[in-house]
Short mmCIF file of C-alpha atoms in Angstrom, two decimals:
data_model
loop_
_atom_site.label_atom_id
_atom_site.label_comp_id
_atom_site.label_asym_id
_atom_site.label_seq_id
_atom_site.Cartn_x
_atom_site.Cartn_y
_atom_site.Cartn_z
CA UNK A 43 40.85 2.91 4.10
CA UNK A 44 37.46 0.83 4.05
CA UNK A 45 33.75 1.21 5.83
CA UNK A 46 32.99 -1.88 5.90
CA UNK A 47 28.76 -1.89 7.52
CA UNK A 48 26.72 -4.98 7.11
CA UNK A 49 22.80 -4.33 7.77
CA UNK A 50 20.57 -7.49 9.17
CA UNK A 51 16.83 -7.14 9.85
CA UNK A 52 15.95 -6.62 13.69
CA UNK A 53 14.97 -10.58 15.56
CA UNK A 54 11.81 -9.07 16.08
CA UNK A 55 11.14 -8.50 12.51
CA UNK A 56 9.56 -10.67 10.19
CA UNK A 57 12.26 -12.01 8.13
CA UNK A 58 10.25 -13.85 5.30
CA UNK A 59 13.21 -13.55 3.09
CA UNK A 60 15.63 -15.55 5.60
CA UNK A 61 12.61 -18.24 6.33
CA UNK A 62 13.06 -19.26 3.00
CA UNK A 63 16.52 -19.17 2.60
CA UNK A 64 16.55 -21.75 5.75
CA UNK A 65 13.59 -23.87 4.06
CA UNK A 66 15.34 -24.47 0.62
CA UNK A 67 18.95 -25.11 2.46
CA UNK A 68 16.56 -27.86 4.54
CA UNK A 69 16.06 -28.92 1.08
CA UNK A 70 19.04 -29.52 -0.07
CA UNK A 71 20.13 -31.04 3.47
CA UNK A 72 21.37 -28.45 5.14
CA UNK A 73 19.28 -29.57 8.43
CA UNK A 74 21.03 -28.43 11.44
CA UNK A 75 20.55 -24.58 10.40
CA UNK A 76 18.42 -22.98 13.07
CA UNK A 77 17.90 -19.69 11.55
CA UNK A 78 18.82 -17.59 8.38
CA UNK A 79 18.94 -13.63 8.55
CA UNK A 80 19.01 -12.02 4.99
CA UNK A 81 21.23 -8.29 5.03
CA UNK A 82 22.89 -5.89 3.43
CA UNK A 83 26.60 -5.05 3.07
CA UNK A 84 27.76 -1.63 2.37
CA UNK A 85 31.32 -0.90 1.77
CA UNK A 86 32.78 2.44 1.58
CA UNK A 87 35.98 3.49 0.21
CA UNK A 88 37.62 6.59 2.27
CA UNK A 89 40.58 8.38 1.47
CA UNK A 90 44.10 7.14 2.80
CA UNK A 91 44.39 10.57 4.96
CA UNK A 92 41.52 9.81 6.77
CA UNK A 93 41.36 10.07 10.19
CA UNK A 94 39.45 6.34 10.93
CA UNK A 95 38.14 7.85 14.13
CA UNK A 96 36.36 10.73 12.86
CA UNK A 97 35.36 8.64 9.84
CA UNK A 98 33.80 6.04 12.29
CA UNK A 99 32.02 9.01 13.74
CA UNK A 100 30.76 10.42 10.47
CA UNK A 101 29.61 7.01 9.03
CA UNK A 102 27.61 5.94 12.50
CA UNK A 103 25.74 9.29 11.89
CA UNK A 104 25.09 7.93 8.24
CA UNK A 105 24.58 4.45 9.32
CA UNK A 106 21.61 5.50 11.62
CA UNK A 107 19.74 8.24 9.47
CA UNK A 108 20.50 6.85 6.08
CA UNK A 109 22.31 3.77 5.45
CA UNK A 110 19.88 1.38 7.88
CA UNK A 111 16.27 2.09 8.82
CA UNK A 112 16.81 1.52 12.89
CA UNK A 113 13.03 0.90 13.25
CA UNK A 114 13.82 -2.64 11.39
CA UNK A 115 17.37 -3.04 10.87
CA UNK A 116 20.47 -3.09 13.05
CA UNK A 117 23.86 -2.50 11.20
CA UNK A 118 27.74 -3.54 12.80
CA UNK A 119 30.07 -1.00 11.11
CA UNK A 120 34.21 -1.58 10.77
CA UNK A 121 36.63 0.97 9.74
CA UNK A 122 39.75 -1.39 8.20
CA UNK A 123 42.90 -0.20 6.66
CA UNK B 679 -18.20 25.24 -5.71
CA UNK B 680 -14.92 26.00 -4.67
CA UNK B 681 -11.60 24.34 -6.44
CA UNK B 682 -9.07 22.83 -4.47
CA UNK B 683 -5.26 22.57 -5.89
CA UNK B 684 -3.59 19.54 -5.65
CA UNK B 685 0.26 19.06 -5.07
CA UNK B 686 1.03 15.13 -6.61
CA UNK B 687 5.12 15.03 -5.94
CA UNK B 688 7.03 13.45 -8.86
CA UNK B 689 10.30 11.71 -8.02
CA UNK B 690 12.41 9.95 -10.68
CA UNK B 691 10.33 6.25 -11.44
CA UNK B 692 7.13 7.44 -9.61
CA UNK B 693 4.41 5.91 -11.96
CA UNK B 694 1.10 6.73 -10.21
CA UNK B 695 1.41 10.28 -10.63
CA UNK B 696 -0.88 11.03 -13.91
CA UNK B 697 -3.07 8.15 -12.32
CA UNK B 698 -3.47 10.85 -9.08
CA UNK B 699 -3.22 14.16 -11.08
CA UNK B 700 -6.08 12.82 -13.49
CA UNK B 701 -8.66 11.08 -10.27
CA UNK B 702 -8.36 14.42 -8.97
CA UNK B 703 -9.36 15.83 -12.30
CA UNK B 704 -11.88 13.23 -12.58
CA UNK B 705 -13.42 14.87 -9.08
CA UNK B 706 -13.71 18.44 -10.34
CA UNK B 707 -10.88 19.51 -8.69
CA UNK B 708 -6.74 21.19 -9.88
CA UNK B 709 -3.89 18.93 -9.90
CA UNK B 710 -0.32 19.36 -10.84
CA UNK B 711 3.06 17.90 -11.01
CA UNK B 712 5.80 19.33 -8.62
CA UNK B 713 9.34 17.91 -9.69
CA UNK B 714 11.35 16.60 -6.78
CA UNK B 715 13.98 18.87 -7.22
CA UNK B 716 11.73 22.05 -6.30
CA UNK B 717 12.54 23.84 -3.08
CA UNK B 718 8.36 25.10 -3.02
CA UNK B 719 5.09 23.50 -3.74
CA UNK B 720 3.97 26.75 -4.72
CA UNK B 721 0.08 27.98 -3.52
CA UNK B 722 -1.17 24.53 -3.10
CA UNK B 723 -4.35 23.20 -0.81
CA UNK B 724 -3.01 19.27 -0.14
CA UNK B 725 0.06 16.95 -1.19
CA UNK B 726 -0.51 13.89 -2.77
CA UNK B 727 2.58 11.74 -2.66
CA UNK B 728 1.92 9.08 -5.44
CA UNK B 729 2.91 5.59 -6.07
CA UNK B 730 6.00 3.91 -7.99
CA UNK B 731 9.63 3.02 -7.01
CA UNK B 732 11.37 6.37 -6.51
CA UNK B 733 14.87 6.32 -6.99
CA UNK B 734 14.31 2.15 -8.42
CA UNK B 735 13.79 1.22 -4.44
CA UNK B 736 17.40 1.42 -4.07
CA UNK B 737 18.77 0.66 -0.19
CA UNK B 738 15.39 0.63 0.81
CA UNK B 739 12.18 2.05 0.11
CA UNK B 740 12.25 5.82 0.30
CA UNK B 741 14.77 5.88 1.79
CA UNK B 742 16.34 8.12 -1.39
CA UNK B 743 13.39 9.93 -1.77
CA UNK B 744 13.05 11.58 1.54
CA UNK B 745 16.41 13.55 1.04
CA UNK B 746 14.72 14.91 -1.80
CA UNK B 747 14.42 18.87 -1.38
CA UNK B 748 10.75 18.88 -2.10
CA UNK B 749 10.48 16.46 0.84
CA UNK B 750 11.56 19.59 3.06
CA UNK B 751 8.73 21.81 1.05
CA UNK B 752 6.08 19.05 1.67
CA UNK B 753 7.12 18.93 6.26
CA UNK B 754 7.35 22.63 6.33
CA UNK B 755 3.27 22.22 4.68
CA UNK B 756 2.89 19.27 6.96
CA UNK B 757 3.79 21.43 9.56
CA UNK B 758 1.75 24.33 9.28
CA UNK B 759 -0.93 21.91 9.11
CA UNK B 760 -1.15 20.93 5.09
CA UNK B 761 -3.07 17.88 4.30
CA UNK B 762 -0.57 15.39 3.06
CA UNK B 763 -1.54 12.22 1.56
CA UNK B 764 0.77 9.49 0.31
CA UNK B 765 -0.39 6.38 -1.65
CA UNK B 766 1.75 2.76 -1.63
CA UNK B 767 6.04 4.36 -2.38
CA UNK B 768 4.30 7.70 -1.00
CA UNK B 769 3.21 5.95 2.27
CA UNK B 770 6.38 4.20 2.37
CA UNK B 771 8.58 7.71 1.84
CA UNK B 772 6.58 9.24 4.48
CA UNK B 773 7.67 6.65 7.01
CA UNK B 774 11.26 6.86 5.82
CA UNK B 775 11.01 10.29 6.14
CA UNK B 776 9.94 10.08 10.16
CA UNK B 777 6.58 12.01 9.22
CA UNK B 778 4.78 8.68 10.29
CA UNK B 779 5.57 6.04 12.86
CA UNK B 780 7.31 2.77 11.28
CA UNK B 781 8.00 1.38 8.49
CA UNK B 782 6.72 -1.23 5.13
CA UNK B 783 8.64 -3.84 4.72
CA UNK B 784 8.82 -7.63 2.41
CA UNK B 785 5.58 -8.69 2.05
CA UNK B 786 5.14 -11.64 4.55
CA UNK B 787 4.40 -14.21 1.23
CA UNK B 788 7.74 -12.53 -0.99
CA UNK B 789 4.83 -11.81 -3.76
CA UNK B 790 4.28 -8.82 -5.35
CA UNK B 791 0.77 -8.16 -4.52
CA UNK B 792 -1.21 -6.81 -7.38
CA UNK B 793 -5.43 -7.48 -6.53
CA UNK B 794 -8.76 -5.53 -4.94
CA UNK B 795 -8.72 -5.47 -1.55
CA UNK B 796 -11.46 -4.75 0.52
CA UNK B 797 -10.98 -2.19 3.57
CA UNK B 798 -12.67 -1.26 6.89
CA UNK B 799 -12.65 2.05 8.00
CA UNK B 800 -11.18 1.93 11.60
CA UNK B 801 -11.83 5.93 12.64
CA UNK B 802 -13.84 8.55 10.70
CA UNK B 803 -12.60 11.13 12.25
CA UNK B 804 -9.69 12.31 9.81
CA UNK B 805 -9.18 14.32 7.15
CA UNK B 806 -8.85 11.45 4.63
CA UNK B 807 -11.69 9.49 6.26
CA UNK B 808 -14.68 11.81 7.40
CA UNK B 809 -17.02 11.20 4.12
CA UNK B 810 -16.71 7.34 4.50
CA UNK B 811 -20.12 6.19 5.11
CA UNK B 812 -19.98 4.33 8.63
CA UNK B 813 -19.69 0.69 8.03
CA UNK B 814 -19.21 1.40 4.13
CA UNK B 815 -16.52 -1.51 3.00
CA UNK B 816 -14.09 -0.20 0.49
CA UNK B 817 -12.83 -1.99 -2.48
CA UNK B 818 -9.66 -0.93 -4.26
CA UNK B 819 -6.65 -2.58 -5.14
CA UNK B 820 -2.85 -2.78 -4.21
CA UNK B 821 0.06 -3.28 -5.81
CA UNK B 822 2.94 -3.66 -3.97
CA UNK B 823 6.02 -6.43 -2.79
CA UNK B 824 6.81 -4.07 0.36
CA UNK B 825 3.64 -2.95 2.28
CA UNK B 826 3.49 -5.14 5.22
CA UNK B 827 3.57 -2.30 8.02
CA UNK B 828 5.97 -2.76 10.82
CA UNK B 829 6.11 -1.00 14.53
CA UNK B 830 7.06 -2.09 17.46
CA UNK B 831 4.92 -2.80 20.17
CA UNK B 832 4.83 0.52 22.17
CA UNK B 833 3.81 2.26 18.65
CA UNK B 834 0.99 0.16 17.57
CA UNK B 835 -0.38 0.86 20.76
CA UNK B 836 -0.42 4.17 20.24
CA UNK B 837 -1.40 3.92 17.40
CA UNK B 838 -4.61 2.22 18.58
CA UNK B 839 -5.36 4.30 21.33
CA UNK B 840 -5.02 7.70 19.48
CA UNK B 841 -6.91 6.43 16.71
CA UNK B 842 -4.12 6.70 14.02
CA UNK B 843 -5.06 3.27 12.51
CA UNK B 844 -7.24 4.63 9.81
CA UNK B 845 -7.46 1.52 7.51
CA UNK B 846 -7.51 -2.51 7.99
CA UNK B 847 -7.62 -4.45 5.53
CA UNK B 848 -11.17 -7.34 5.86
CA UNK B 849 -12.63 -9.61 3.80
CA UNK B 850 -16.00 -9.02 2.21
CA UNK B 851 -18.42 -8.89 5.21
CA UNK B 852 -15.81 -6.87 6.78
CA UNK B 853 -13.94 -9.65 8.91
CA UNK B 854 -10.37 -8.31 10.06
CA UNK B 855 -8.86 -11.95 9.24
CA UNK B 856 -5.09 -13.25 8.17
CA UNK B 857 -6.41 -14.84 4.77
CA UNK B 858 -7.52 -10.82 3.93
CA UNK B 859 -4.29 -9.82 4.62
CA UNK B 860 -2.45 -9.35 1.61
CA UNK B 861 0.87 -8.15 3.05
CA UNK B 862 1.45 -9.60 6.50
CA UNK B 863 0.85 -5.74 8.32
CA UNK B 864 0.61 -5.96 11.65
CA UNK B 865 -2.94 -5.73 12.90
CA UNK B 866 -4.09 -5.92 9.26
CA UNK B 867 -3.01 -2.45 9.15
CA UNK B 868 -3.64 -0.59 5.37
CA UNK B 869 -3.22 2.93 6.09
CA UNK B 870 -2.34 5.00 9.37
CA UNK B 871 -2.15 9.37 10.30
CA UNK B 872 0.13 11.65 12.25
CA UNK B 873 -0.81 12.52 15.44
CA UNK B 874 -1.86 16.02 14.75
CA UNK B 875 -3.83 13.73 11.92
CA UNK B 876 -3.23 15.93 8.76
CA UNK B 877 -0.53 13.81 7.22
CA UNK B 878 -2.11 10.08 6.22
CA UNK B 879 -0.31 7.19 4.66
CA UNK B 880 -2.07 4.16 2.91
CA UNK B 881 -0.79 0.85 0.76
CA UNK B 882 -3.75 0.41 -1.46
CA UNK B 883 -4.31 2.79 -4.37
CA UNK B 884 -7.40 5.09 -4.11
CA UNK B 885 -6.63 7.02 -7.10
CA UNK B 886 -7.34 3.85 -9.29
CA UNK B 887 -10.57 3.38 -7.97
CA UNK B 888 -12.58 6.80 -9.19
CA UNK B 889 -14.36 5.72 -11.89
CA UNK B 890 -16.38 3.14 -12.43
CA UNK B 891 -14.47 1.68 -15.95
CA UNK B 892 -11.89 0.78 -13.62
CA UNK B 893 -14.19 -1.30 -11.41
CA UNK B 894 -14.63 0.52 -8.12
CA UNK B 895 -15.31 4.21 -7.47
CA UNK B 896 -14.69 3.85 -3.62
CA UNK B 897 -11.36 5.44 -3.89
CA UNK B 898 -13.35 8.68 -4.28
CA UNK B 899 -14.14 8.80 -0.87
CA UNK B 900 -10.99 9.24 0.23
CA UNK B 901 -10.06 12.36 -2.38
CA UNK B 902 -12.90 13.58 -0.98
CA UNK B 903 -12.99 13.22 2.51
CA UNK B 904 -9.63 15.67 1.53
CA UNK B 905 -11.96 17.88 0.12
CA UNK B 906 -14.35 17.77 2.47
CA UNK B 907 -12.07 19.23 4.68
CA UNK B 908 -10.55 21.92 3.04
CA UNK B 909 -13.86 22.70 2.03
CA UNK B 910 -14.93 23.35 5.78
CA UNK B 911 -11.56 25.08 6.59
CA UNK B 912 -12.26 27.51 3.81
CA UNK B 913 -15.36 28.60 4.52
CA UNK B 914 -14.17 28.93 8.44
CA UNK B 915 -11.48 31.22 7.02
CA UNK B 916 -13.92 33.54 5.30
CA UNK B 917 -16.35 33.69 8.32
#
């Protein structure tokens, strides 16, 4: 079993880092791209006993007072087989 | 004169420690190291949380160090009212840590910003602010690719109306203006306090800016501002 948690800045953050992703793929013709958002992605390997509820649980806990800073991040978290 | 002991917090890849331990050397007063791993800060007058890339910046900015178990030594002091100070990664743990509102992120340029700055003095009454002449400009430098402060709108407000903003970065004559701004912070913020205003949190480096070799002694006012303070609590304790 798999956490999978991807972490993307907050829209009302300055995202310099995804401004200039979206400039250089203007460069290289990539026009029609409105907007880039540069993350993270976390994946965590659980045991194959583990109950994916209580995991999900555990790892939201995580998520929100280690794994993402919620004053400028938001984070999506999956628990897959 | 009365010595004051320092606290400077080393975490693994903190490199502005020995610059802190020896400014505060420099100003008469006791410094030492306190490993990260330590459960006490032992019989210490203030906490100086220094500069570097604890734990190599990994996930995010102190967000390692703050889990550290010196970090619970250093709120319990905070708590009872400690003077806390932390410089640039120190700044940046203390936010992690929830001991001050929001959070440094990517500079707005993507640079690693390494240059004197020059900074206003928004509020002299703080600890880490009180022996700042009024008006007095201070030079000293930063060095950092994450200091551009972040909050959201309801906390810079507070911020601004309780007087937490203790820093802005200005040009020369003292002009708050985008092209002085070496990070992106909003409101050209530098450095900010608690509400109960004993824990303080800055991006620029004071303790490289006590001695004159180095091109600036204006960092001094900040150490002692500190000292200043404990100075006056001391002597209210023996009355």
């Amino acid at each position: 079993m798999k956490a999978k948690i991807i972490i993307t800045p907050k829209k009302a953050v300055l995202d310099p880092q995804g401004k200039t992703v979206q400039n250089a793929l203007a460069h290289l013709g990539y026009t029609d791209v409105t907007a880039v958002h540069v993350g993270k992605y976390i994946e965590i390997e659980l045991g194959s006993n583990t109950d994916p509820q209580k995991a999900r649980e555990a790892l939201d806990e995580a998520c929100h007072k280690f794994l993402s800073n919620p004053i400028i991040e938001d984070y999506q978290l999956e628990i897959v087989p | 004169m009365s010595i004051f002991r320092f606290a400077v917090i080393q975490f693994p890849a903190s490199n502005c420690d020995q610059d802190a331990v020896h400014a505060i050397r420099v100003l008469g007063h006791s410094a030492d190291y306190v490993w990260h791993k330590e459960a006490s800060l032992g019989n210490v007058d203030a906490v100086i949380i220094p500069g570097g890339f604890s734990y190599g910046d990994y996930l995010r900015t102190g967000a390692i160090a703050r889990f550290s178990p010196v970090m619970q030594a250093v709120r319990r002091f905070a708590d009872e009212g400690g003077l806390v100070l932390g410089i640039c990664n120190g700044f940046q743990i203390l936010c992690e840590a929830g001991m001050l509102p929001g959070a440094l992120i990517r500079n707005r340029s993507l640079q690693f910003r390494c240059e004197h700055v020059f900074l206003k003095t928004v509020t002299r009454d703080s600890p880490f602010t009180r022996s700042i002449p009024e008006g007095r400009l201070l030079k000293i430098p930063v060095a950092h690719g994450e200091g551009c402060y972040y909050a959201d709108e309801p906390t810079l407000s507070r911020l601004a109306s309780n007087g937490q903003i203790l820093w802005k970065y200005c040009d020369v004559s003292g002009q708050i203006t985008d092209s002085a701004n070496p990070n992106g912070s909003l409101l050209n913020i530098a450095g900010i306090c608690n509400e109960a205003r004993n824990v303080a949190g800055m991006m620029p480096h004071p303790e490289r800016a006590c001695e004159s070799i180095l091109g600036s002694e204006d960092g001094r006012m900040v150490f002692e501002s500190m000292i200043g303070t404990l100075r006056l609590a001391r002597a209210s304790a023996a009355a």
